[in-house]
Amino acid sequence: MHLDLTVILPLHNGQQYLRETLDSAASEAPKGVRFLAYDSSDNGGDAASLVSEFANRLDVRYASTPDIKPWQDKVNLGFKEATTPLVAILHQDDLWLPGHLDAVQQSFNLNPGAVMSIGPSRFIDARSRYVGAWKLPFDPGLVGGRNFAEKLIVQNTIAVPSVVYLRQAWLDAGGMDRNLWYTPDWDIYLALARFGDIAVRPSATTAFRLHG
C-alpha cells in the first residue's frame, strides 16, 4: 500500500501520549506517507527525542517552532510545506487504529473527486480505554457539499484525526482561522463544502482522546 499523504503533527507539551500516537501511526506501515512535526513545547527537546525513536519506522521531519504556539498556525504551515495531494492532522494524543490507511486509500479510490474523506471515530480516555463511539450523521459514500453543510451547521460531528484533506482544496479555502480557538476545524469543514463533495467512510479507524 502506497499513499501520497502528509500527516501534520502539531506538538506542544504532549509527551505523555506522543509515543502511543506515533506507534499507532507506525503500525500502519505507511509507505509514501510523510510526517511533519512542529513542536512549540517548553521542555527543551523531549518531543524531539521521542520523534527520533521512530525515525526507522516513519518518514518524519521534526521542527522546533517555539514562536508558533497556536495549533492552527502549525497546521497551516504544514499544509504550505506539504508536497503531497492529500494531507491529514494527527494530534499528539489521538490514535490511528488498524486499517486506517487502507480505509483512506479505498475512500479516495472510490471517490477521486472528493475534497476530503471523513469517518466515524472512537472516544478513548486518558488510559486509552474505549469509552464510546463518535458517530457521523452521514451515510457512507459520497455526500454533496450542500447537503453536508446543511447537516454540519447544526453541530460539529467530525473528529479531527479521521479527516484526510485534498491539499489544494484546503489552500483554496484559505486554511484554518487562527482566531477561532475552539472551532477552526468546524469552520474549515464548512468552507471546504463549497469546493466539492465529501467521502464518508463506514468504519471507525481513529481514536479521539478525552481529558478530564
Coordinates of C-alpha atoms in Angstrom, one line a residue:
M1 CA 0.0 0.0 0.0
H2 CA 1.4 3.4 -1.1
L3 CA -0.5 6.5 -0.2
D4 CA 0.7 10.1 -1.2
L5 CA -0.1 11.6 2.1
T6 CA 1.4 14.2 4.5
V7 CA 0.5 14.0 8.2
I8 CA 0.9 17.1 10.3
L9 CA 1.8 16.7 14.0
P10 CA 1.2 19.9 15.9
L11 CA 3.0 19.3 19.2
H12 CA 3.0 21.2 22.5
N13 CA 3.9 19.6 25.8
G14 CA 2.2 16.4 24.9
Q15 CA 4.9 13.8 25.7
Q16 CA 2.6 11.8 27.9
Y17 CA 0.8 10.4 24.9
L18 CA 3.1 11.1 22.0
R19 CA 4.8 7.7 21.9
E20 CA 1.5 5.9 21.7
T21 CA 0.3 8.2 19.0
L22 CA 3.5 7.7 16.9
D23 CA 3.4 3.9 17.5
S24 CA -0.2 3.8 16.2
A25 CA 0.8 5.6 13.1
A26 CA 3.9 3.5 12.5
S27 CA 1.9 0.3 13.0
E28 CA 0.1 1.1 9.7
A29 CA 3.4 0.6 7.8
P30 CA 2.9 3.9 6.0
K31 CA 5.0 3.7 2.8
G32 CA 4.9 7.0 1.0
V33 CA 3.4 8.8 4.0
R34 CA 5.4 11.8 5.3
F35 CA 5.1 13.2 8.8
L36 CA 5.8 16.8 9.7
A37 CA 6.1 17.5 13.4
Y38 CA 6.0 21.2 14.6
D39 CA 6.9 21.5 18.2
S40 CA 6.4 24.6 20.4
S41 CA 7.0 22.7 23.7
D42 CA 8.5 24.4 26.7
N43 CA 10.5 21.4 27.9
G44 CA 13.6 21.5 25.6
G45 CA 13.5 18.6 23.3
D46 CA 11.6 15.8 25.0
A47 CA 9.3 15.6 22.0
A48 CA 12.3 15.7 19.6
S49 CA 13.8 12.7 21.4
L50 CA 10.5 10.7 21.2
V51 CA 10.1 11.5 17.5
S52 CA 13.7 10.4 16.8
E53 CA 12.9 7.0 18.3
F54 CA 10.6 6.4 15.3
A55 CA 13.0 7.6 12.6
N56 CA 13.4 4.0 11.4
R57 CA 9.6 3.4 11.2
L58 CA 8.3 6.7 10.0
D59 CA 9.4 9.3 7.4
V60 CA 9.2 12.1 9.9
R61 CA 10.7 15.6 9.9
Y62 CA 10.9 17.4 13.2
A63 CA 11.0 21.2 13.6
S64 CA 11.3 23.2 16.8
T65 CA 8.8 26.1 16.4
P66 CA 8.8 27.9 19.8
D67 CA 7.4 31.1 18.2
I68 CA 4.4 29.2 16.7
K69 CA 2.2 28.3 19.6
P70 CA -1.4 28.0 18.1
W71 CA -2.0 24.6 16.7
Q72 CA -3.9 26.2 13.8
D73 CA -0.7 28.1 12.7
K74 CA 1.3 24.9 12.8
V75 CA -1.3 23.1 10.7
N76 CA -1.5 26.0 8.2
L77 CA 2.3 25.9 7.9
G78 CA 2.2 22.1 7.4
F79 CA -0.3 22.5 4.5
K80 CA 2.0 25.0 2.8
E81 CA 5.1 22.8 3.2
A82 CA 3.4 19.6 2.2
T83 CA 4.2 18.2 -1.2
T84 CA 1.5 15.5 -1.4
P85 CA -2.0 15.9 -2.8
L86 CA -3.5 14.6 0.5
V87 CA -2.9 15.9 4.0
A88 CA -4.1 14.8 7.4
I89 CA -3.8 16.1 11.0
L90 CA -2.8 13.9 13.9
H91 CA -2.8 15.5 17.3
Q92 CA -0.3 14.3 19.9
D93 CA -2.9 12.4 22.0
D94 CA -5.1 10.8 19.3
L95 CA -4.6 7.5 17.6
W96 CA -4.8 5.6 14.3
L97 CA -6.5 2.3 14.6
P98 CA -5.6 -0.8 12.5
G99 CA -6.7 -0.5 8.8
H100 CA -6.8 3.3 8.8
L101 CA -4.6 4.0 5.8
D102 CA -6.2 1.2 3.8
A103 CA -9.6 2.7 4.5
V104 CA -8.4 6.2 3.5
Q105 CA -6.9 4.9 0.2
Q106 CA -10.1 2.9 -0.6
S107 CA -12.2 6.0 0.1
F108 CA -10.3 8.2 -2.4
N109 CA -10.1 5.4 -4.9
L110 CA -13.9 5.1 -4.9
N111 CA -14.4 8.9 -4.7
P112 CA -11.5 10.5 -6.6
G113 CA -13.2 14.0 -6.8
A114 CA -13.8 14.3 -3.0
V115 CA -12.3 17.3 -1.3
M116 CA -12.0 15.3 1.9
S117 CA -12.6 11.9 3.4
I118 CA -14.1 11.5 6.9
G119 CA -15.1 8.6 9.1
P120 CA -16.6 7.9 12.5
S121 CA -14.2 7.7 15.4
R122 CA -13.9 6.2 18.9
F123 CA -13.7 8.0 22.2
I124 CA -10.8 6.9 24.5
D125 CA -9.9 8.1 28.0
A126 CA -6.6 9.0 29.5
R127 CA -5.7 5.3 29.8
S128 CA -6.6 4.6 26.2
R129 CA -9.7 2.7 27.2
Y130 CA -12.7 2.8 24.8
V131 CA -15.5 4.9 26.3
G132 CA -17.9 5.4 23.4
A133 CA -18.5 5.8 19.7
W134 CA -18.2 9.1 17.8
K135 CA -20.8 8.7 15.1
L136 CA -21.5 10.7 12.0
P137 CA -24.9 12.0 10.7
F138 CA -24.0 10.9 7.2
D139 CA -24.4 7.6 5.4
P140 CA -21.2 6.0 3.9
G141 CA -20.4 7.1 0.4
L142 CA -20.3 10.4 -1.3
V143 CA -22.2 13.4 0.2
G144 CA -22.8 16.5 -1.8
G145 CA -21.2 19.7 -0.3
R146 CA -24.5 21.5 0.2
N147 CA -26.2 18.5 2.0
F148 CA -23.0 18.1 4.0
A149 CA -23.0 21.7 5.1
E150 CA -26.7 21.7 6.0
K151 CA -26.2 18.9 8.5
L152 CA -22.9 20.0 9.8
I153 CA -24.0 23.6 10.5
V154 CA -26.1 22.2 13.4
Q155 CA -23.1 20.8 15.3
N156 CA -19.5 19.7 14.6
T157 CA -19.7 16.0 14.4
I158 CA -16.3 15.2 12.9
A159 CA -13.2 14.0 14.8
V160 CA -10.1 15.7 13.6
P161 CA -7.9 12.6 13.3
S162 CA -10.5 11.0 11.0
V163 CA -10.2 13.6 8.3
V164 CA -8.0 13.5 5.2
Y165 CA -8.0 16.6 3.1
L166 CA -7.3 17.4 -0.6
R167 CA -4.5 19.8 -0.1
Q168 CA -5.4 22.1 -2.9
A169 CA -9.0 22.5 -1.7
W170 CA -7.7 23.4 1.7
L171 CA -5.4 26.1 0.3
D172 CA -8.2 27.4 -2.0
A173 CA -10.5 27.6 1.1
G174 CA -7.9 29.8 2.9
G175 CA -6.9 27.3 5.6
M176 CA -7.7 27.5 9.3
D177 CA -8.7 30.7 11.0
R178 CA -6.2 31.2 13.9
N179 CA -8.8 33.4 15.7
L180 CA -11.2 30.5 16.1
W181 CA -9.6 28.7 19.0
Y182 CA -12.4 26.2 19.6
T183 CA -14.0 25.9 16.2
P184 CA -11.3 26.2 13.4
D185 CA -11.9 22.6 12.3
W186 CA -15.7 23.2 12.1
D187 CA -15.1 26.4 10.1
I188 CA -12.7 24.7 7.5
Y189 CA -15.1 21.8 7.0
L190 CA -17.9 24.2 6.1
A191 CA -15.6 26.2 3.9
L192 CA -14.4 23.1 2.1
A193 CA -18.0 22.0 1.4
R194 CA -18.2 24.9 -1.1
F195 CA -15.5 23.3 -3.2
G196 CA -16.8 19.8 -3.7
D197 CA -18.2 16.6 -2.3
I198 CA -17.2 14.7 0.9
A199 CA -16.4 11.0 1.0
V200 CA -17.7 9.2 4.1
R201 CA -16.0 6.0 5.3
P202 CA -18.2 3.4 7.0
S203 CA -15.9 2.3 9.9
A204 CA -14.1 4.0 12.8
T205 CA -10.3 3.8 12.2
T206 CA -9.2 6.6 14.5
A207 CA -9.5 7.3 18.2
F208 CA -10.1 10.7 19.9
R209 CA -8.8 11.1 23.4
L210 CA -11.0 12.7 26.1
H211 CA -9.4 14.6 29.0
G212 CA -10.7 15.3 32.5

